[in-house]
mmCIF file of C-alpha atoms in Angstrom:
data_model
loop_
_atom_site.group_PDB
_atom_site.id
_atom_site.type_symbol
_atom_site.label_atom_id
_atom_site.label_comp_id
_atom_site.label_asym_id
_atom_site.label_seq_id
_atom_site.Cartn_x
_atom_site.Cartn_y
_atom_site.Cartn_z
ATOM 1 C CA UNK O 45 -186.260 9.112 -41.803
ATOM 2 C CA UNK O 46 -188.869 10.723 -39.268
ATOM 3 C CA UNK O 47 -191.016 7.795 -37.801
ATOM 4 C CA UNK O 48 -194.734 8.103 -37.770
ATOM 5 C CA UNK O 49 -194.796 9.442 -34.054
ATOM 6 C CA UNK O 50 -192.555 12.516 -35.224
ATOM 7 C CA UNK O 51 -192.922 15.418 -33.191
ATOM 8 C CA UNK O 52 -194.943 13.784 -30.139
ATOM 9 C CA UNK O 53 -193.005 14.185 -26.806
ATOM 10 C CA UNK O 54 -193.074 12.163 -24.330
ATOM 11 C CA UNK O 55 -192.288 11.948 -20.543
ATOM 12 C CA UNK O 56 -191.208 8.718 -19.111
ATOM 13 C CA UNK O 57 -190.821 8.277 -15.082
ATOM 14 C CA UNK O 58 -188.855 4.816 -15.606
ATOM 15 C CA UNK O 59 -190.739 1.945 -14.208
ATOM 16 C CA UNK O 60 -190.881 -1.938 -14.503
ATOM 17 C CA UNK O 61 -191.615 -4.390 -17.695
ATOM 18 C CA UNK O 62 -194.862 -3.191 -19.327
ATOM 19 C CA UNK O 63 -194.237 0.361 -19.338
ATOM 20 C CA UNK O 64 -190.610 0.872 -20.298
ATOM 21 C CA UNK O 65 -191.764 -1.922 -23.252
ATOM 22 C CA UNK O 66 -194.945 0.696 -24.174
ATOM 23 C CA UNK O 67 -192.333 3.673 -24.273
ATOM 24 C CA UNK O 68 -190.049 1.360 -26.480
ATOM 25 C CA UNK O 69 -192.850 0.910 -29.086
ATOM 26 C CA UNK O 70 -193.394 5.133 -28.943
ATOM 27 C CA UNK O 71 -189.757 5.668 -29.548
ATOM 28 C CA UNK O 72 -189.416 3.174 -31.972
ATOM 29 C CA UNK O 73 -192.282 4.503 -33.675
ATOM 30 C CA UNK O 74 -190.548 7.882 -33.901
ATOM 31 C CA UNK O 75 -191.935 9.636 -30.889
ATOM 32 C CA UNK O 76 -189.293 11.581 -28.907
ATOM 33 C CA UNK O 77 -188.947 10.155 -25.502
ATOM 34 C CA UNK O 78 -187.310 11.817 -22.322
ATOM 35 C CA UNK O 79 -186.798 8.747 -19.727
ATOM 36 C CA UNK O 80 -186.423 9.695 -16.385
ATOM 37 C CA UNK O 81 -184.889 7.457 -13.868
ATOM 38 C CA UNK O 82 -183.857 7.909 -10.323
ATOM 39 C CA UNK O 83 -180.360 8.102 -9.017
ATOM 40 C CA UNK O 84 -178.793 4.289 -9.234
ATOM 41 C CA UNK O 85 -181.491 3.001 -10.435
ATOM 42 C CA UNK O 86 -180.960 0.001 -13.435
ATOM 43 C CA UNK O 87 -181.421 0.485 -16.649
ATOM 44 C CA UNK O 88 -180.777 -2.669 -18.484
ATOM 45 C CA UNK O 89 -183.640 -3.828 -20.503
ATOM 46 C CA UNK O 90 -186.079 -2.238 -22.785
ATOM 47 C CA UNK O 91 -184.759 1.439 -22.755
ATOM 48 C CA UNK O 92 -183.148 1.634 -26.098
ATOM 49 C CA UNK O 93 -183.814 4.905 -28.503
ATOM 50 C CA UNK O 94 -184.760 7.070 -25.490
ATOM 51 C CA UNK O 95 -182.741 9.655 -23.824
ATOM 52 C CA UNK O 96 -181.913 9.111 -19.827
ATOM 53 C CA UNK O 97 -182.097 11.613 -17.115
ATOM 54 C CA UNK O 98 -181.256 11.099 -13.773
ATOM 55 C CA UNK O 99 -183.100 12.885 -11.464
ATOM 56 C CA UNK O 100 -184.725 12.902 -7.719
ATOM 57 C CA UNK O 101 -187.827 14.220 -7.276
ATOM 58 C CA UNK O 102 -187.366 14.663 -4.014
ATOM 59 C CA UNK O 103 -184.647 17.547 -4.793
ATOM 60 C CA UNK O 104 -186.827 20.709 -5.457
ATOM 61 C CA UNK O 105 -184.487 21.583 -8.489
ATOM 62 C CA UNK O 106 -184.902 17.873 -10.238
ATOM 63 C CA UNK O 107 -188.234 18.174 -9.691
ATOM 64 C CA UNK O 108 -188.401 21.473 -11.039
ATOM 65 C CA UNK O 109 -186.672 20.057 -14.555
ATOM 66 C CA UNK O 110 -188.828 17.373 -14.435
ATOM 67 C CA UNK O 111 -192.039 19.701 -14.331
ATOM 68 C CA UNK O 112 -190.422 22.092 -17.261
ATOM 69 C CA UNK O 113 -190.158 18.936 -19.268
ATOM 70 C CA UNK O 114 -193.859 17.740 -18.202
ATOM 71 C CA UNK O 115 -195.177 21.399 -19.454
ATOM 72 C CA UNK O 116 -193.689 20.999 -22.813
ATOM 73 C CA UNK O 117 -194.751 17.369 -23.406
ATOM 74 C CA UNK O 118 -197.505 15.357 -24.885
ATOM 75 C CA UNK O 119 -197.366 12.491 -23.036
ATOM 76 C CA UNK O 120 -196.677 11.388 -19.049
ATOM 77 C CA UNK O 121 -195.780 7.583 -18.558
ATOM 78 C CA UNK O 122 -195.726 6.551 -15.277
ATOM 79 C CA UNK O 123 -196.327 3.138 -13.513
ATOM 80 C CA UNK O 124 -195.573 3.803 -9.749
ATOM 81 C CA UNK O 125 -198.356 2.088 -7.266
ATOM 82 C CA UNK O 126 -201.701 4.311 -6.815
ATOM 83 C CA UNK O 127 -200.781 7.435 -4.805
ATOM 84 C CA UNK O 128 -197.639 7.624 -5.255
ATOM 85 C CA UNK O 129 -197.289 10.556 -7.850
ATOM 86 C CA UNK O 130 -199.439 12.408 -5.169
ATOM 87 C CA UNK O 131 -197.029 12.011 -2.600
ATOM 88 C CA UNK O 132 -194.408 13.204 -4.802
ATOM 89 C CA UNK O 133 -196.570 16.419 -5.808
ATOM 90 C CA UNK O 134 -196.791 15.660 -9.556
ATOM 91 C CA UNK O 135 -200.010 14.033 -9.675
ATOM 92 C CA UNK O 136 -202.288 14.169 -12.921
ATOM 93 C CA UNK O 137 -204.370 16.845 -12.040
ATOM 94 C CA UNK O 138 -202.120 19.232 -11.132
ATOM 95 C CA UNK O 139 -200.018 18.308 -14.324
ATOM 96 C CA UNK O 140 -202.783 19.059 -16.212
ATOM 97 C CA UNK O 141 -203.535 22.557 -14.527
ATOM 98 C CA UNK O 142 -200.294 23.316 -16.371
ATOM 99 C CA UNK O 143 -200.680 21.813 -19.459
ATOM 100 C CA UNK O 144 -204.106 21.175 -20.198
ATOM 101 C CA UNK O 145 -203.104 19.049 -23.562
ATOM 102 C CA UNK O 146 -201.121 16.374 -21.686
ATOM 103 C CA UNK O 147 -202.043 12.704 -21.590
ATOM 104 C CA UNK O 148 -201.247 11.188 -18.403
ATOM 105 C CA UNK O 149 -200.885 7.214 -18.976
ATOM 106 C CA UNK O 150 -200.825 5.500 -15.458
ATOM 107 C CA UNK O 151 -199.753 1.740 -15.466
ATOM 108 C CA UNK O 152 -200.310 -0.379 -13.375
ATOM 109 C CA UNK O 153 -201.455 -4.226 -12.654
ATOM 110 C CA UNK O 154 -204.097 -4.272 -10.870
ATOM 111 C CA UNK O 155 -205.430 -0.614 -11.940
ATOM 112 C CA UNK O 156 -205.795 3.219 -10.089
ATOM 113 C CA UNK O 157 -209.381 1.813 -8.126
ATOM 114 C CA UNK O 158 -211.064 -1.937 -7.114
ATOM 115 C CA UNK O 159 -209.466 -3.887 -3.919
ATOM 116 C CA UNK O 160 -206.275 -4.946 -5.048
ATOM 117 C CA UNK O 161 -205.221 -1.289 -6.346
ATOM 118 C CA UNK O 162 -202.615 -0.571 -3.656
ATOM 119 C CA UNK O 163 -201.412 -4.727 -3.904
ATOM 120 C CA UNK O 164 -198.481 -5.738 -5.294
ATOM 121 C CA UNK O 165 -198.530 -8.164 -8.374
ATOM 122 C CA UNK O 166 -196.633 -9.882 -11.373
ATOM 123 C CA UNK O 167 -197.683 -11.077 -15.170
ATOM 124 C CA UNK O 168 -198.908 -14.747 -13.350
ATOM 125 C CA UNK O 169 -201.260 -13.315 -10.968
ATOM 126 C CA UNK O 170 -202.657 -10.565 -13.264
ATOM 127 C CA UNK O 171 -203.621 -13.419 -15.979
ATOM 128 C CA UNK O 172 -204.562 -15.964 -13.394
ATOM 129 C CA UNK O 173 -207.726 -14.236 -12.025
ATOM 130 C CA UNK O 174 -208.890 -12.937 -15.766
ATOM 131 C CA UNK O 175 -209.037 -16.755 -17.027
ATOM 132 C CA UNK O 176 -205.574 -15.803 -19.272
ATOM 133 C CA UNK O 177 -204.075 -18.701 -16.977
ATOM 134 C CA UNK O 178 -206.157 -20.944 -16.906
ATOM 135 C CA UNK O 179 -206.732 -21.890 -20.346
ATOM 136 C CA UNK O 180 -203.012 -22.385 -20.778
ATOM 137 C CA UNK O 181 -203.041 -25.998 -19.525
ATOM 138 C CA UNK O 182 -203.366 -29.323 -20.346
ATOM 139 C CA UNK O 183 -206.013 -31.916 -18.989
ATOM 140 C CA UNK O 184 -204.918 -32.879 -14.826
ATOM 141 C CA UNK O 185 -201.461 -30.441 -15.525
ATOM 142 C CA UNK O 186 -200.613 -27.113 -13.667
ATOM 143 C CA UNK O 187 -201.190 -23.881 -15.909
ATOM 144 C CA UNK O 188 -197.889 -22.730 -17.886
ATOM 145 C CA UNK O 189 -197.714 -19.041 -18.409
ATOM 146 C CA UNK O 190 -195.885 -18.102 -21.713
ATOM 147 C CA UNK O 191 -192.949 -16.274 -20.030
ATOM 148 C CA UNK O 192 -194.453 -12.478 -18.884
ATOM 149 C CA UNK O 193 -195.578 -12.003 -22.888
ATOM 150 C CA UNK O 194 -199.712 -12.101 -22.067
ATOM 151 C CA UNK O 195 -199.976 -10.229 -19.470
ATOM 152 C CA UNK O 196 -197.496 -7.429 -19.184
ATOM 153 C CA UNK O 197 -196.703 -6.996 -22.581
ATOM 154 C CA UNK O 198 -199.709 -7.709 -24.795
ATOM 155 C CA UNK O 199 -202.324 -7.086 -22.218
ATOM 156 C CA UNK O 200 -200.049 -4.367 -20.235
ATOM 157 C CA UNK O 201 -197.528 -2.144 -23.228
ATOM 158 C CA UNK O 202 -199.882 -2.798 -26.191
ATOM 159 C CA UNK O 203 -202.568 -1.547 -23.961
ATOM 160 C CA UNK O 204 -200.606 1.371 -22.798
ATOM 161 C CA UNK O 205 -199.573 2.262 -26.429
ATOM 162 C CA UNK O 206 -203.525 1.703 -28.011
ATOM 163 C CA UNK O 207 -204.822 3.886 -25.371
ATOM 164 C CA UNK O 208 -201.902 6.924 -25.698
ATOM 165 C CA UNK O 209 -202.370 6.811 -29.421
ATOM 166 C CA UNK O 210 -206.425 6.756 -28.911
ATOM 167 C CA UNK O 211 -205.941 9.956 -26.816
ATOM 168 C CA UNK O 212 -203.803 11.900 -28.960
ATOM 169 C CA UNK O 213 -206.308 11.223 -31.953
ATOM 170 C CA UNK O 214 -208.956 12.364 -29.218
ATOM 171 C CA UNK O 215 -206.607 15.094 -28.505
ATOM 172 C CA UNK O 216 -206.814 16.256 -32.200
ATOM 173 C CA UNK O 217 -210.251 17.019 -32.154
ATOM 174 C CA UNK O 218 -210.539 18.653 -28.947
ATOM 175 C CA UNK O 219 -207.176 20.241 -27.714
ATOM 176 C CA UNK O 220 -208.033 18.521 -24.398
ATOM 177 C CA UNK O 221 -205.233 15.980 -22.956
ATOM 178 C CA UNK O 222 -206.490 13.019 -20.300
ATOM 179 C CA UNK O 223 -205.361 10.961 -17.720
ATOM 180 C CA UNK O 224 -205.500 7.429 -18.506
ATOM 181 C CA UNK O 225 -205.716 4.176 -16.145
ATOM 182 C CA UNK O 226 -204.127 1.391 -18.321
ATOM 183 C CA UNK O 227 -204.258 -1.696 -15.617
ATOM 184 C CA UNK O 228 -202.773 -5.132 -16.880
ATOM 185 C CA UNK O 229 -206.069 -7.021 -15.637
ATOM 186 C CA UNK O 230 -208.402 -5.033 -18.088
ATOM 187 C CA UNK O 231 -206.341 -5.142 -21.116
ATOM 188 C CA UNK O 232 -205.883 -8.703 -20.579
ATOM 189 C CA UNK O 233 -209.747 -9.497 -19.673
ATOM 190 C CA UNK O 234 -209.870 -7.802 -23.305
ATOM 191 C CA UNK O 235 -207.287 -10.511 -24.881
ATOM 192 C CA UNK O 236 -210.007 -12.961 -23.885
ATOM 193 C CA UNK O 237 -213.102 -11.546 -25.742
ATOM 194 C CA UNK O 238 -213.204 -14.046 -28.359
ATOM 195 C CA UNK O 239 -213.023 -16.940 -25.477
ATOM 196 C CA UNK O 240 -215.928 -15.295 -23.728
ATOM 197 C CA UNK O 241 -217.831 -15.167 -26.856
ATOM 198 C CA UNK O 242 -216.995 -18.777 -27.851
ATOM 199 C CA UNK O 243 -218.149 -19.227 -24.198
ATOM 200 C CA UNK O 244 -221.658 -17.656 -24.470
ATOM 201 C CA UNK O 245 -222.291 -19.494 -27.748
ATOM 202 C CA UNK O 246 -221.235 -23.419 -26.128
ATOM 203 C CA UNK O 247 -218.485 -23.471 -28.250
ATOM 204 C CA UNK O 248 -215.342 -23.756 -25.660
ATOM 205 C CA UNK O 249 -215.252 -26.109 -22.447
ATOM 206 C CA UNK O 250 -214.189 -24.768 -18.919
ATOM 207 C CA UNK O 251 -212.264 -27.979 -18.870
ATOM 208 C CA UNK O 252 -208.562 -26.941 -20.124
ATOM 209 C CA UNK O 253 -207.284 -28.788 -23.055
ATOM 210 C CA UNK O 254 -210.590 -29.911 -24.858
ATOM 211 C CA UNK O 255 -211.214 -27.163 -26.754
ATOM 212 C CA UNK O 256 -209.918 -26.607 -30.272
ATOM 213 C CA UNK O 257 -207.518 -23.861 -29.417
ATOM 214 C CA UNK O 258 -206.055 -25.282 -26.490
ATOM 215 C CA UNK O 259 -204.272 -28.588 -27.667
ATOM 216 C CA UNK O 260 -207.522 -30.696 -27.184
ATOM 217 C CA UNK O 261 -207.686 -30.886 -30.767
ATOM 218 C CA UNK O 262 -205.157 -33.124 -31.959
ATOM 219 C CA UNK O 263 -204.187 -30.914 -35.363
ATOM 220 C CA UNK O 264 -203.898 -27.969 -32.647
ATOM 221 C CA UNK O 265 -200.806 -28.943 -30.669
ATOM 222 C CA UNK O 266 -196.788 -29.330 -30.513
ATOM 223 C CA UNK O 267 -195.546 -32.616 -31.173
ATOM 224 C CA UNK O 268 -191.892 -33.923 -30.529
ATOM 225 C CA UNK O 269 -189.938 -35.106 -34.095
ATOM 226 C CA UNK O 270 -187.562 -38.098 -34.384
ATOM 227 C CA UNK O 271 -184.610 -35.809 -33.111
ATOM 228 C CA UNK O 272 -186.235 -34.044 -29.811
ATOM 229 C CA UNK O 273 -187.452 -31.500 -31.737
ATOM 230 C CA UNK O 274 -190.663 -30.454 -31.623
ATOM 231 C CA UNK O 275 -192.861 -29.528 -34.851
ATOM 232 C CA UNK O 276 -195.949 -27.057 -34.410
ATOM 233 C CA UNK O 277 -199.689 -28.353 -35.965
ATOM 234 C CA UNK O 278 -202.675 -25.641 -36.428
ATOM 235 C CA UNK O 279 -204.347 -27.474 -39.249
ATOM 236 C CA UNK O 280 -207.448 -25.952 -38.403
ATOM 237 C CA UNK O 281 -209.725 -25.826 -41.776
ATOM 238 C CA UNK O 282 -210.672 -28.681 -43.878
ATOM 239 C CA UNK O 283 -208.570 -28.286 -46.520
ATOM 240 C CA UNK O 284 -205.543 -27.451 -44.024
ATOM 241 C CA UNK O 285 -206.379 -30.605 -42.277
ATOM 242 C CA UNK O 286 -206.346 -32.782 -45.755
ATOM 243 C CA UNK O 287 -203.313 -32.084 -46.540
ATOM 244 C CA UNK O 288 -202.015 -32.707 -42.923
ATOM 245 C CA UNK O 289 -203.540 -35.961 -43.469
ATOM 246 C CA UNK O 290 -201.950 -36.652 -46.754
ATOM 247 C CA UNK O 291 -197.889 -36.163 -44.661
ATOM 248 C CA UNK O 292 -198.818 -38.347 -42.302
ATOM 249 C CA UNK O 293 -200.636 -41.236 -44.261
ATOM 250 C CA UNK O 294 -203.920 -40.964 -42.600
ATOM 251 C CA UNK O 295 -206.245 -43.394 -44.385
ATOM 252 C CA UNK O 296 -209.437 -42.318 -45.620
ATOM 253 C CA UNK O 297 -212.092 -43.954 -42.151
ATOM 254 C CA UNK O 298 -209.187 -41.905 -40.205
ATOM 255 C CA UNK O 299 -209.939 -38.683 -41.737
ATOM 256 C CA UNK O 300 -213.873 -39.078 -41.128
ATOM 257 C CA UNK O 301 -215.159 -37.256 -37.925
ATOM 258 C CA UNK O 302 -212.079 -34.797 -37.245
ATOM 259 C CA UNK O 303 -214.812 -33.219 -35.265
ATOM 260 C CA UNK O 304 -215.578 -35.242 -32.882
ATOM 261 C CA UNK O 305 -213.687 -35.088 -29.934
ATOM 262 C CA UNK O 306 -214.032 -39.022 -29.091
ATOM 263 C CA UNK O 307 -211.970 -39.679 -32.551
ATOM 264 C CA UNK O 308 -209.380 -37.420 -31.398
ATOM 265 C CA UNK O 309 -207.157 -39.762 -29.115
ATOM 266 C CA UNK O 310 -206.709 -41.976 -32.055
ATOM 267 C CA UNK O 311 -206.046 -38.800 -34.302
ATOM 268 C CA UNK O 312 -203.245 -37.897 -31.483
ATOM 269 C CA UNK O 313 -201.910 -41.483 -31.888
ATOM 270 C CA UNK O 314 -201.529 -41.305 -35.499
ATOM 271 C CA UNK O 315 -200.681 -37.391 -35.841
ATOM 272 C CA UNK O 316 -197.637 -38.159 -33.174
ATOM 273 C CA UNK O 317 -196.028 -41.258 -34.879
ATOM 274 C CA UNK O 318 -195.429 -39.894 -37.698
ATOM 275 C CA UNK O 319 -194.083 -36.542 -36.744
ATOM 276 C CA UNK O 320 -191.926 -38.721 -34.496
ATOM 277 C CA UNK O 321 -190.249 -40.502 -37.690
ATOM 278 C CA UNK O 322 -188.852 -37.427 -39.004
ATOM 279 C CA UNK O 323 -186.804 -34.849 -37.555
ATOM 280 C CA UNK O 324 -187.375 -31.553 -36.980
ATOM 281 C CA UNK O 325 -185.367 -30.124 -40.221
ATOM 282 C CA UNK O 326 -187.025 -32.609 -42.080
ATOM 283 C CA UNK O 327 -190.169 -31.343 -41.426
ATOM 284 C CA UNK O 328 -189.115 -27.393 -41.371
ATOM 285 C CA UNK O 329 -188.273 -28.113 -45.063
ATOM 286 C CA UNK O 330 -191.924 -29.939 -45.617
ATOM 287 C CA UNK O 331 -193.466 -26.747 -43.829
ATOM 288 C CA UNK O 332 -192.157 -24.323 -46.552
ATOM 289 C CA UNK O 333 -193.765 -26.613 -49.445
ATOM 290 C CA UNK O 334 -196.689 -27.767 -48.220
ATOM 291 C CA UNK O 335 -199.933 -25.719 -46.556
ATOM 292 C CA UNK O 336 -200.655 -27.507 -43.918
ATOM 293 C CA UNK O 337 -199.794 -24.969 -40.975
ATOM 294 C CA UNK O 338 -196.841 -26.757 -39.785
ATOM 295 C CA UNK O 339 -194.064 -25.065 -38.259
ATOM 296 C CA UNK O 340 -190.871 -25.493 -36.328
ATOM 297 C CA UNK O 341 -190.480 -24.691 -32.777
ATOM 298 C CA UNK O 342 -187.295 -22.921 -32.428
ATOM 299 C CA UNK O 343 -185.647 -21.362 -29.342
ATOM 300 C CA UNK O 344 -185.070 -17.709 -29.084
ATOM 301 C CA UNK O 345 -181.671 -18.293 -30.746
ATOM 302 C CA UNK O 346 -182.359 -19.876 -33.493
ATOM 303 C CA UNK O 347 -185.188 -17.460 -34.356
ATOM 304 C CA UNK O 348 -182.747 -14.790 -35.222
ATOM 305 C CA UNK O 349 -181.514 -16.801 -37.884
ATOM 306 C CA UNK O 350 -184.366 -17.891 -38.745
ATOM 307 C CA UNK O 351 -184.917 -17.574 -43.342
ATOM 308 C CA UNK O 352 -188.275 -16.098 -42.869
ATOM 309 C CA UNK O 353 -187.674 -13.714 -39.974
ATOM 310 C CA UNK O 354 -184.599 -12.859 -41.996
ATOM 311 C CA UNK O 355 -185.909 -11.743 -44.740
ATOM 312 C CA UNK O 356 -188.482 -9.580 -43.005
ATOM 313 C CA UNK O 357 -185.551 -8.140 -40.869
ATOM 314 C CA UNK O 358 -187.533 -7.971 -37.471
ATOM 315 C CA UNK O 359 -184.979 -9.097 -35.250
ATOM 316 C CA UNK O 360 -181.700 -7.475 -35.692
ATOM 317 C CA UNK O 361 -178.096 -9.194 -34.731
ATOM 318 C CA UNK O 362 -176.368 -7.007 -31.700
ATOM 319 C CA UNK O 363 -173.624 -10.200 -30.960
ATOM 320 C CA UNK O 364 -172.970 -13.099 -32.535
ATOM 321 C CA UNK O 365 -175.667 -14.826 -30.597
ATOM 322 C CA UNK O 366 -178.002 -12.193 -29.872
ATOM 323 C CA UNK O 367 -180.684 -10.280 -31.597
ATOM 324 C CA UNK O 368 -183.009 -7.024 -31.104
ATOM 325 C CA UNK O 369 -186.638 -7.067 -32.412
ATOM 326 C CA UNK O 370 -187.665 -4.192 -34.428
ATOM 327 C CA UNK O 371 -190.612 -2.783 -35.664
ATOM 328 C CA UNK O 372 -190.882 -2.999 -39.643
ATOM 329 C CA UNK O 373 -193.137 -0.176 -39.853
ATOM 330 C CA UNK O 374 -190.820 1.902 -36.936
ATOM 331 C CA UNK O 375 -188.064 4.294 -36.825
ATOM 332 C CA UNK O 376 -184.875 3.205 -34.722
ATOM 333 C CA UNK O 377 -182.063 5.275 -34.307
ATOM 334 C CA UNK O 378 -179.625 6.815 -31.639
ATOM 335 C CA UNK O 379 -181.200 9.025 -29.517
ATOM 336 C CA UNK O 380 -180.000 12.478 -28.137
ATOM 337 C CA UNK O 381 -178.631 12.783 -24.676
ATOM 338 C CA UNK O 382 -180.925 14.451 -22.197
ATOM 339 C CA UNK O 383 -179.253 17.318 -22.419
ATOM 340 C CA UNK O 384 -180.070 17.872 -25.481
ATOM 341 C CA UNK O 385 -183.485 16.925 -25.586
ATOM 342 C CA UNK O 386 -184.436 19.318 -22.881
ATOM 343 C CA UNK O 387 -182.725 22.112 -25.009
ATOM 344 C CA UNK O 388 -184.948 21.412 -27.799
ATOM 345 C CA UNK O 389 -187.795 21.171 -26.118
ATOM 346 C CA UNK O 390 -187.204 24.751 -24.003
ATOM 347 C CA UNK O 391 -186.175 23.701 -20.429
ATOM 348 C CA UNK O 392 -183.590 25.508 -18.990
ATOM 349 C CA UNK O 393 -181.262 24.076 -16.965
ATOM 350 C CA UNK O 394 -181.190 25.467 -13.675
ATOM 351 C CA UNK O 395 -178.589 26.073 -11.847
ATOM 352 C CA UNK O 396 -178.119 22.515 -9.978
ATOM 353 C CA UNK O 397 -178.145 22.603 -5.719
ATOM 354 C CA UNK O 398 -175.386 20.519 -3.996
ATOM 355 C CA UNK O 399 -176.786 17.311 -3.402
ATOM 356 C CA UNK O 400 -179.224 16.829 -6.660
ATOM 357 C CA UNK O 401 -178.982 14.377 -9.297
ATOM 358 C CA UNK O 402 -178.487 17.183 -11.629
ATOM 359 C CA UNK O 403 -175.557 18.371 -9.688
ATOM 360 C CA UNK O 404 -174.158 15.371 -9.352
ATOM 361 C CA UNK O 405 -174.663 14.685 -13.274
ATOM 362 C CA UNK O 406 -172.819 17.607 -13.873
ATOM 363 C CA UNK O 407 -170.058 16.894 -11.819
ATOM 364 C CA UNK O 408 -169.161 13.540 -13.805
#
């Protein structure tokens, strides 16, 4: 079955975390994805359904293939630091002189312009200085990033897949291709928009963890069960919160003033003794009865397995203890070799010089 991305081509100069997870969601979503990598370099995460080719684009025949490729496509990935695809003679512009329909996505942290352009930079710093950080953190505790999951890949791949799919609509109406600067720090800053607006309005505290959302509320937190487990509370709405209140025994004064923040210690008291005299099965089994936004907190591992998760088949078993997520709406299958790929897409193969990745390739 053809995924919804059928037909789009795309070029993809192998880069780090947000990117190759971006080209992922194309591929997955049918799109037909030629993922260039240099000589050596790893290619161990996040490359699945995509064809390799090695090349250097320092060689004048790799770069050559590369180009043919880049002529016939729809989309250029690429998430070197700013001026680097300059250097290396392939830079937008002159991409587009070629082909004046391509969509040249450049990722990067920090962005293509501002100060820290040409710095170097991870997921932790690229959330710390939009505020993404900060609100991830208790009252007098250091901030705890959620692995690299806000940053590079909701604020960095989603980005980078909203804005390619934006300019191919755009793309539709015009015939005219673009050159996009997807930078980690603004699609973050944009993950924050309803914070900001909560801000304006004087409904969230710069102080971390008294806000609703950010475990000051005692029905919005984690809270360890009677087997060091831990059970997940976002009772949020009244009704939510009632019934919450009804599994823990909460007597009728308790359940008066849920929204005042000076009755929430004693809330926390109550909330926390009784999640801690059950365990966490116990209360996984309560979850699927009851509606009161309860959940368990389960590792990696044991979300695979998971009845729910199961049943909507998004992560699928490669080991006995390992899984793959998957798109329910996508298209995953084996991909073509390179070879191939560039074949259907009408790049000849030249003849490969001594001393090119190509040559090399074809001497394997």
């Amino acid at each position: 079955m053809a995924g919804h991305l059928a037909g789009v081509r795309v070029v993809e100069f192998l880069g780090l975390g947000p990117a190759p997870f971006g080209c992922l969601v194309l591929a997955d979503l049918g799109a037909d994805v030629l993922t260039i990598t240099k000589p050596g370099q790893s290619t161990k995460a996040m490359v699945r359904n995509r064809s390799l080719l090695e090349l250097d684009l320092k060689n004048p025949d790799d770069a050559a293939v590369a180009l043919s490729a880049i002529d016939r496509a729809d989309v250029v990935v690429e998430s070197f630091r700013p001026g680097v695809m300059e250097r290396l003679g392939i830079d937008p512009e002159r991409l587009r002189q070629r082909n004046s329909g391509l969509i040249v996505a450049r990722m990067t942290g920090w962005g293509q312009s501002g100060p820290l352009a040409p710095r170097a930079g991870h997921d932790i710093n690229y959330i710390a200085i939009t505020g993404a950080l900060d609100v991830a953190r208790r009252p007098g505790a250091a901030p705890m990033p959620t692995a690299n999951l806000v940053g590079d890949f909701a604020g960095g791949g989603m980005y980078l897949v909203i804005a390619v799919l934006a300019a191919l609509v755009e793309r539709s109406r015009t015939g005219v291709g673009a050159v996009i600067d997807v930078a980690i720090v603004d699609g973050t800053a944009y993950l924050t928009t309803m914070l900001h607006e909560y801000r304006g309005l004087g409904m969230w505290s710069d102080t971390p963890g008294t806000n609703r959302l950010d475990t000051g509320a005692p029905y919005y937190d984690s809270y360890e069960t009677a087997d060091g487990g831990w059970v997940a509370v976002g009772a949020l709405e009244e009704k939510f919160f009632q019934r919450l209140a009804d599994l823990v025994g909460l007597t009728a004064e308790e359940r008066v003033g849920r929204e005042d923040a000076a009755n929430w210690p004693r809330l926390r008291e109550r909330i926390a003794a009784s999640i801690r005299s059950r365990t966490r099965a116990e209360w996984a089994e309560i979850a699927e009865r009851v509606d009161a936004c309860i959940a368990p907190v389960l590792s990696l591992a044991e979300a695979g397995t998971y009845p729910h998760l199961a049943a909507r088949g998004v992560l699928r078993r490669t080991g006995t203890d390992s899984w793959v997520p998957v798109l329910p709406l996508g298209h995953v299958d084996a991909p073509p070799g390179a070879d191939e790929v560039l074949r259907r897409w009408g790049v000849a193969l030249p003849r490969p010089a001594a001393g090119s990745a190509l040559a090399e390739r074809a001497a394997s």
